[in-house]
mmCIF file of C-alpha atoms in Angstrom:
data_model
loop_
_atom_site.group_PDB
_atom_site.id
_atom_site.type_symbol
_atom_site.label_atom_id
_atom_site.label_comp_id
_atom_site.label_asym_id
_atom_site.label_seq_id
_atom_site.Cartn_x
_atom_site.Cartn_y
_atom_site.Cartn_z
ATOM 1 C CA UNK H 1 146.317 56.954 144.868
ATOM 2 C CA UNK H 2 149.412 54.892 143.602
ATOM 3 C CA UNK H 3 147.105 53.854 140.388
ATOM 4 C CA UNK H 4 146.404 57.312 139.636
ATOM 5 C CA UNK H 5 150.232 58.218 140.313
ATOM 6 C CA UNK H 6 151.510 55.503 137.795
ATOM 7 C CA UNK H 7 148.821 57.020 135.198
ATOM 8 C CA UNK H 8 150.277 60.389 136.227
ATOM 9 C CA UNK H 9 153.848 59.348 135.527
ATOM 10 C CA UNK H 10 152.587 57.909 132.025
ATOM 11 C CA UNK H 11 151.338 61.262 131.523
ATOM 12 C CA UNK H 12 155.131 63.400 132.175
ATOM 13 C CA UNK H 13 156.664 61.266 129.875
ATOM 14 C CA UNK H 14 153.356 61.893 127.469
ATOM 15 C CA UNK H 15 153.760 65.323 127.764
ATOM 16 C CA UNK H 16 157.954 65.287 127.516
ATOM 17 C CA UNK H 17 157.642 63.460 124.047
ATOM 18 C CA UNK H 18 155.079 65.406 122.225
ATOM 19 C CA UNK H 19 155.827 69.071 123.722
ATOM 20 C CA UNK H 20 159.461 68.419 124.408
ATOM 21 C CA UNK H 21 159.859 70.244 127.600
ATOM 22 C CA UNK H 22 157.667 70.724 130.507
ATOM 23 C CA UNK H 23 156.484 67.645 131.702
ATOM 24 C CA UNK H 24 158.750 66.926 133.854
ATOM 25 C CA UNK H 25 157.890 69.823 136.231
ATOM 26 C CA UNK H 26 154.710 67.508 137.045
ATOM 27 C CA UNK H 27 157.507 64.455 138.442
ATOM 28 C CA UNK H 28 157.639 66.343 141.684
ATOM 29 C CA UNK H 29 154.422 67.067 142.402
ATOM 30 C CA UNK H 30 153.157 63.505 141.140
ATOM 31 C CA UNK H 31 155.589 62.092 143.653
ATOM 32 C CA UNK H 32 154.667 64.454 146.693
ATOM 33 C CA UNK H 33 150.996 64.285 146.578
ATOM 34 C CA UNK H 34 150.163 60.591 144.843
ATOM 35 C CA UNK H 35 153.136 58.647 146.825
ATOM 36 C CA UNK H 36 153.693 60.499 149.567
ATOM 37 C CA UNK H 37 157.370 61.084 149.019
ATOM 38 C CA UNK H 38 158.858 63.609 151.257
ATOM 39 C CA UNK H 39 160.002 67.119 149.205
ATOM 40 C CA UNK H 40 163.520 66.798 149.526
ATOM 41 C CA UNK H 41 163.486 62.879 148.148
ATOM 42 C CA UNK H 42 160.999 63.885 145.527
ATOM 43 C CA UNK H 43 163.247 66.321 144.241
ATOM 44 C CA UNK H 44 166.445 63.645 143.792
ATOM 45 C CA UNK H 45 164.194 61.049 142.525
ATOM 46 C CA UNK H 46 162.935 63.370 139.639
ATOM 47 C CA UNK H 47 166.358 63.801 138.866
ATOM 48 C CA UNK H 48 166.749 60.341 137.639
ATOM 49 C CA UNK H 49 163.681 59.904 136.380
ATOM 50 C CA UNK H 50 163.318 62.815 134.310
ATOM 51 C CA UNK H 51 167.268 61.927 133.159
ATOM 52 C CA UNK H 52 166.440 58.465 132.034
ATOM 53 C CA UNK H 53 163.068 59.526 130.326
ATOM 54 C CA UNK H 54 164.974 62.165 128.788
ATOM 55 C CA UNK H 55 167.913 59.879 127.638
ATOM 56 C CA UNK H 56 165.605 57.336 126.416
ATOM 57 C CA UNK H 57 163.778 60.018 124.542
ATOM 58 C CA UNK H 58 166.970 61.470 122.609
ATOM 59 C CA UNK H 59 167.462 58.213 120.947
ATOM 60 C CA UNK H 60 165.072 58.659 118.295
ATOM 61 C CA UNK H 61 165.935 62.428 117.897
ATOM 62 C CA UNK H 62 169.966 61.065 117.259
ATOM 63 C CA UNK H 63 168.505 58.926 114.626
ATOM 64 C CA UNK H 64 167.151 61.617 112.649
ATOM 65 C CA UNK H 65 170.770 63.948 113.467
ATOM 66 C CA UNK H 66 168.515 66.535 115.461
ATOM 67 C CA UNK H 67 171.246 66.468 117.966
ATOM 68 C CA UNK H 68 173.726 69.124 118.136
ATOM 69 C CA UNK H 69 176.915 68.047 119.884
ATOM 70 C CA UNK H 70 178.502 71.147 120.093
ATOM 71 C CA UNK H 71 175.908 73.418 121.442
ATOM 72 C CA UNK H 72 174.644 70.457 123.940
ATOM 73 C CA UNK H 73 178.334 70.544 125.155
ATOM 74 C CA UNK H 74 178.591 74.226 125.395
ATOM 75 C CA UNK H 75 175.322 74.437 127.418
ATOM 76 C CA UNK H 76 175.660 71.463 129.087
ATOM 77 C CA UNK H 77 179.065 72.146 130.528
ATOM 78 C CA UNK H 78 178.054 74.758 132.916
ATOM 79 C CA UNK H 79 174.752 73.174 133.688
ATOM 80 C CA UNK H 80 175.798 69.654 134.842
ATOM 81 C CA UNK H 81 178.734 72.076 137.054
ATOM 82 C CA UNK H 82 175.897 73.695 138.099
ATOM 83 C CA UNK H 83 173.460 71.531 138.927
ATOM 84 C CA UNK H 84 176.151 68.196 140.131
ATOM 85 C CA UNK H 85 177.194 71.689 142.936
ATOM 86 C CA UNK H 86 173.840 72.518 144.403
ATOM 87 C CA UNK H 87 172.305 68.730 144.657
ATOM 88 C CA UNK H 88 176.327 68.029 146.753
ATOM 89 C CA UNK H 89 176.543 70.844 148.529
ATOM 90 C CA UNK H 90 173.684 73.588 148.118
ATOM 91 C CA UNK H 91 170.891 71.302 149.119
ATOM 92 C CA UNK H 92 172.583 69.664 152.185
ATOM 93 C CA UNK H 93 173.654 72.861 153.616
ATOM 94 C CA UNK H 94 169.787 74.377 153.705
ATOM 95 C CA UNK H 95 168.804 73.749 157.506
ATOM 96 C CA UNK H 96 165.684 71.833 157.936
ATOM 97 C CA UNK H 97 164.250 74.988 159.507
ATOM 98 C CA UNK H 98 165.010 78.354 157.727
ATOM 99 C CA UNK H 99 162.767 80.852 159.087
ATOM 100 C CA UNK H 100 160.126 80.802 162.482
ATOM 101 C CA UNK H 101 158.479 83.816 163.068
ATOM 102 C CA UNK H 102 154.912 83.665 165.702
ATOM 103 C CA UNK H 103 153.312 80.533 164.434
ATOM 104 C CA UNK H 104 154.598 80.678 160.633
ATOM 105 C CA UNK H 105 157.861 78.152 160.247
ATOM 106 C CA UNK H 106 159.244 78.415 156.783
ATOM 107 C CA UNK H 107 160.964 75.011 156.566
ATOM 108 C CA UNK H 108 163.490 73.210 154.251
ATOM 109 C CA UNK H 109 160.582 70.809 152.695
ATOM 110 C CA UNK H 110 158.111 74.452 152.566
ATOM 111 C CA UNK H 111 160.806 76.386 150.706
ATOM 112 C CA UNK H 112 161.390 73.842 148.710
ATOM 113 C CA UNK H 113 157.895 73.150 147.256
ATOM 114 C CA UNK H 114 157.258 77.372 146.977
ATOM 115 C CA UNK H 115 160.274 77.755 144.861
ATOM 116 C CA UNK H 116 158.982 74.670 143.221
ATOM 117 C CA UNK H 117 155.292 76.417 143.058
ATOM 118 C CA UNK H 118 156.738 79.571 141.471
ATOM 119 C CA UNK H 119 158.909 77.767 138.724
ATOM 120 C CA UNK H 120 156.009 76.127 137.817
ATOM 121 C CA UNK H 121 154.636 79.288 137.379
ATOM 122 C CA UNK H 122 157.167 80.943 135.343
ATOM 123 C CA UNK H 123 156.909 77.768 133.148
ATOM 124 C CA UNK H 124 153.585 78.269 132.657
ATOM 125 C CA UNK H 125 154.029 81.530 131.485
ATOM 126 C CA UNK H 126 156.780 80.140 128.783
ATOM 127 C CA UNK H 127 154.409 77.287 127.778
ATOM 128 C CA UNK H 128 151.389 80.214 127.215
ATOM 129 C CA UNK H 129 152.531 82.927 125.580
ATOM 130 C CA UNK H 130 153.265 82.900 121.500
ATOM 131 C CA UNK H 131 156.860 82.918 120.438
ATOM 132 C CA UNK H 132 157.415 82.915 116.964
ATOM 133 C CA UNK H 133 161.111 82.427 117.311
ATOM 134 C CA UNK H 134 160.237 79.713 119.107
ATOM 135 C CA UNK H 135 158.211 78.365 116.113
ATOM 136 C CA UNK H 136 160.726 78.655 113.187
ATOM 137 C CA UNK H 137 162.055 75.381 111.752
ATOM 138 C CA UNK H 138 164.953 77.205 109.989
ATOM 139 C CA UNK H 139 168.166 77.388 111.500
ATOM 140 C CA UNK H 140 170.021 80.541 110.588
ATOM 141 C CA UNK H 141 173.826 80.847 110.914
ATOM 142 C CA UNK H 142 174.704 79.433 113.753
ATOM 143 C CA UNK H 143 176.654 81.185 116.304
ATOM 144 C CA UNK H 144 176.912 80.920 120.148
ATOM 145 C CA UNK H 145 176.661 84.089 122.875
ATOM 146 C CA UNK H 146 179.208 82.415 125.185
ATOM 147 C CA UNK H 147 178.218 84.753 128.576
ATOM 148 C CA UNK H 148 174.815 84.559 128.020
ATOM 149 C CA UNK H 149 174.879 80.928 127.388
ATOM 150 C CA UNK H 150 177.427 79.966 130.582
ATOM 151 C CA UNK H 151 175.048 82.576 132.967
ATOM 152 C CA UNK H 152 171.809 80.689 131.596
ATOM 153 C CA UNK H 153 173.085 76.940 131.811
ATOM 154 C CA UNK H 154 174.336 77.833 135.360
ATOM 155 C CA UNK H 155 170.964 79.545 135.979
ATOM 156 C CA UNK H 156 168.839 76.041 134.800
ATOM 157 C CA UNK H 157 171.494 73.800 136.261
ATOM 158 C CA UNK H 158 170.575 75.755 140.047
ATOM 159 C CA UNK H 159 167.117 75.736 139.233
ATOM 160 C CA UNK H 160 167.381 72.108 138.445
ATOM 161 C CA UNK H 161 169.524 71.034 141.385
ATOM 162 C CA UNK H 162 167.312 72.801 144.103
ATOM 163 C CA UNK H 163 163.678 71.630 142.978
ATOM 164 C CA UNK H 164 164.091 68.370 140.404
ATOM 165 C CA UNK H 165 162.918 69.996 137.118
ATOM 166 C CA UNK H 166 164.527 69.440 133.769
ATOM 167 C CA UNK H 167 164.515 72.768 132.791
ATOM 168 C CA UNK H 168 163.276 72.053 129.003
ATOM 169 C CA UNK H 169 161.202 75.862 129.328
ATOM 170 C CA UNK H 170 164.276 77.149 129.527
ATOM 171 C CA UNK H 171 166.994 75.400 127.195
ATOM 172 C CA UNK H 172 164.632 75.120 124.553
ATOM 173 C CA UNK H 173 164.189 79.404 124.053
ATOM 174 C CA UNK H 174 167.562 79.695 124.937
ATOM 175 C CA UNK H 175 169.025 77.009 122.267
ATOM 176 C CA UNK H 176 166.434 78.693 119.438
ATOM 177 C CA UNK H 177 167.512 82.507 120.586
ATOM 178 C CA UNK H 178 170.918 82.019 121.555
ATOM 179 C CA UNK H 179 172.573 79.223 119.755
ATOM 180 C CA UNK H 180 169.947 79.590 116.329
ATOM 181 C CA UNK H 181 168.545 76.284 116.416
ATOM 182 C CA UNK H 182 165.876 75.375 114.217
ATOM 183 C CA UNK H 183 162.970 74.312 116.704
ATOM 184 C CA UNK H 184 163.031 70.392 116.335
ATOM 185 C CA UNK H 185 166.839 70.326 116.762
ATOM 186 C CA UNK H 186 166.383 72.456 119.839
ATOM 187 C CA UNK H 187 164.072 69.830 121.555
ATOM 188 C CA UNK H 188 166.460 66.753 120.361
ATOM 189 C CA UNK H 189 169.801 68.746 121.837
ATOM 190 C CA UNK H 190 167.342 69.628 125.435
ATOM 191 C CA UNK H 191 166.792 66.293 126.096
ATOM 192 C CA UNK H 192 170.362 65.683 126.117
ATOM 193 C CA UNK H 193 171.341 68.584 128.291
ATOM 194 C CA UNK H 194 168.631 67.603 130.512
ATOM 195 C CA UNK H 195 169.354 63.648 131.026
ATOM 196 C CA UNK H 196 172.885 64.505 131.683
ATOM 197 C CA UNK H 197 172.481 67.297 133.903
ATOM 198 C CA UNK H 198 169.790 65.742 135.691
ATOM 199 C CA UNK H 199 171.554 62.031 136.109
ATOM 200 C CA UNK H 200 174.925 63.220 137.040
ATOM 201 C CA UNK H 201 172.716 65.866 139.524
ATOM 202 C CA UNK H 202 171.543 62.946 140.872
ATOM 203 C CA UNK H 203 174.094 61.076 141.816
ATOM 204 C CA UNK H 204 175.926 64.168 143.135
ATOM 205 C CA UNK H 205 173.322 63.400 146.348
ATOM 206 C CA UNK H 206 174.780 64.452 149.401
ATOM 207 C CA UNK H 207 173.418 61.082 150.884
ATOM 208 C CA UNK H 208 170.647 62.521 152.812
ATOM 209 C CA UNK H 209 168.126 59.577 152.034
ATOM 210 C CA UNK H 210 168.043 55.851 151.820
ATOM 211 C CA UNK H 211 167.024 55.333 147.697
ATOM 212 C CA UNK H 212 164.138 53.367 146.748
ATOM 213 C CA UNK H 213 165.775 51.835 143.393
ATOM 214 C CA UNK H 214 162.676 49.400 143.013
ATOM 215 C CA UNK H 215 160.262 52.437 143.180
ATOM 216 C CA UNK H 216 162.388 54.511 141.237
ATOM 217 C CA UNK H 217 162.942 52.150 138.159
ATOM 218 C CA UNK H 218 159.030 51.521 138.311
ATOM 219 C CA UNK H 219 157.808 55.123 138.101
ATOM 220 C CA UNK H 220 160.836 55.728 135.413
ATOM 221 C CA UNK H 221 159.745 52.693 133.213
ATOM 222 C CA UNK H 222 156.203 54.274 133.510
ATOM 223 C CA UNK H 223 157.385 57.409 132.298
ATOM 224 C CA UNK H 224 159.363 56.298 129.693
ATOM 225 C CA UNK H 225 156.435 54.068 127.959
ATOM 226 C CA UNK H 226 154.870 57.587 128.358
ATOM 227 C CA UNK H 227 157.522 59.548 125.940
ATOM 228 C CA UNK H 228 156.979 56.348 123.667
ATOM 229 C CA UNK H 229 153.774 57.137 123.164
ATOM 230 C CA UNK H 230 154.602 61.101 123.209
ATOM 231 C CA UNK H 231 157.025 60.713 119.950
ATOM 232 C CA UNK H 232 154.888 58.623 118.553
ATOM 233 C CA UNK H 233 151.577 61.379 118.685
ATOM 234 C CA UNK H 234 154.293 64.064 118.223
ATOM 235 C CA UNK H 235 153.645 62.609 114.412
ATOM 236 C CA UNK H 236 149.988 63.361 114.023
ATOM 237 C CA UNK H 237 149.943 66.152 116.312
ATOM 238 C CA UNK H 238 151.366 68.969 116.526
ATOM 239 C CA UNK H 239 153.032 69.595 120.036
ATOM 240 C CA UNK H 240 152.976 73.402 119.782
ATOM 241 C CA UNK H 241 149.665 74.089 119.429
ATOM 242 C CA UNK H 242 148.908 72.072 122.667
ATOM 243 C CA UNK H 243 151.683 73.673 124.549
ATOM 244 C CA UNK H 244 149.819 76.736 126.272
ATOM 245 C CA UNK H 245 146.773 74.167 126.866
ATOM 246 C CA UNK H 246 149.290 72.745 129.029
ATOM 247 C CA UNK H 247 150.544 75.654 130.426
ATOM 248 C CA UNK H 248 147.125 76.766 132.088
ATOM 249 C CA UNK H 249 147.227 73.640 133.766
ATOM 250 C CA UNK H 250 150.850 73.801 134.610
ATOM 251 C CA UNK H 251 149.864 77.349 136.005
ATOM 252 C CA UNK H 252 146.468 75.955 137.755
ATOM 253 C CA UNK H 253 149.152 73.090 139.698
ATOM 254 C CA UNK H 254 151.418 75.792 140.323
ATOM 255 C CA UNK H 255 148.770 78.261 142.376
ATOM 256 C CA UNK H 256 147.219 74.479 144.052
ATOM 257 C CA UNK H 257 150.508 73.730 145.454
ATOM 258 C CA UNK H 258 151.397 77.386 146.711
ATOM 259 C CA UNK H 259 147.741 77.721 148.138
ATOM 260 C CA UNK H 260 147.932 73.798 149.752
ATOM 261 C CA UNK H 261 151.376 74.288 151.237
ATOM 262 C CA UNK H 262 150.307 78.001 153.250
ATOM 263 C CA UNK H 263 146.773 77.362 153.702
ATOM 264 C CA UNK H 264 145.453 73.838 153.491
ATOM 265 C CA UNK H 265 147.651 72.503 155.785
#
């Protein structure tokens, strides 16, 4: 299983450099059910490694100025608040048995895979269906909607925080429809709002769990040889016509996980 887990890992970075957001809702699942991590670990440890993927992955985008400073700092702001809050506090404070009714227990490592299930869902959906804001490479006037943007970084910093994902499905519509980025921009300034939300996330642990650093950095260089290879197809391919092939499976993973967790236990 571990070979087919560091092939996996190849595969979110892969996935992170030619689509620019949605791989790394796989780092969870890849760590759950190929290394046997336990939910509430796998959730910190995709918090690093989606952050240093990510980071590693904006360098090339700086290069070619598809970075926007401003809008990563006006998104990011509330996000990194956001997320830093509910990997310190939120996640500590859910008890490791919510809910026991007859024979059904809805624990802390169940509740967090189901909410993990359905984001992966609602990705899927993102990834599937046609957008053709999200398709536009020119950037109109830019001009930011300050409550939307502070409700929506909050939102993905939460979602982030609780179940590990970078949140790319989100930022990226958001930074096209909200802040009028042209579409490559958008996926340069997400990877920056995700490898600082999601590092600083991380080490807001509450300290629940000894860290594996030698596993960690191993999965993480795995990953990032995977968005290496991601950019580098990103150039003879184009990324947004394979997006809703990767949705369906995104949305296949998503119904697995729900239907293992309830049923195939």
């Amino acid at each position: 299983m571990e070979y087919i887990g560091y092939f996996a890992s190849i595969l979110i970075g892969v996935a992170l450099g030619l689509i620019g957001g949605g791989g790394s809702i796989l780092t969870v699942p890849v760590l759950v059910y190929l290394f046997a991590v336990e939910p509430v670990l796998a959730t910190a440890y995709s918090l690093f490694i989606v952050g240093l993927t990510s980071a590693v992955g904006s360098v090339g985008y700086f290069k070619k100025g598809l970075v926007n400073i401003k809008t990563a700092i006006v998104f990011g702001i509330p996000s990194i608040i956001a997320v830093f809050t509910t990997r310190a506090y939120i996640v500590p404070a859910i008890p490791k048995e919510i809910i026991s009714t007859g024979s059904f227990t809805l624990t802390k490592d169940l509740f967090l895979m189901l909410l993990f299930a359905v984001i992966m869902v609602i990705a899927s959906y993102t990834m599937i269906k046609k957008d053709k804001k999200n398709t536009v490479d020119e950037a109109g006037e830019q001009k930011f909607n300050y409550p939307l943007i502070l409700i929506e970084g909050s939102i993905v910093g939460i979602i982030t925080g609780l179940v590990g994902a970078g949140g790319g499905f989100l930022i990226i519509p958001a930074l096209v429809i909200l802040s009028k980025l042209p579409m490559k921009e958008a996926v340069g300034t997400s990877l920056i709002i995700i490898a600082a939300k999601s590092l600083i996330g991380f080490f807001g642990e509450g300290g629940e769990s000894i860290i594996d650093w030698q596993f960690l950095f191993t999965i993480s260089a795995f990953a990032i040889i995977g968005i290496f290879i991601g950019t580098s197809l990103s150039k003879k391919i184009d990324g947004t016509k394979l997006k809703p092939a990767f949705g369906w499976f995104v949305l296949v993973m998503g119904i697995y996980i729900i239907t293992k967790e309830l049923f195939l236990k």
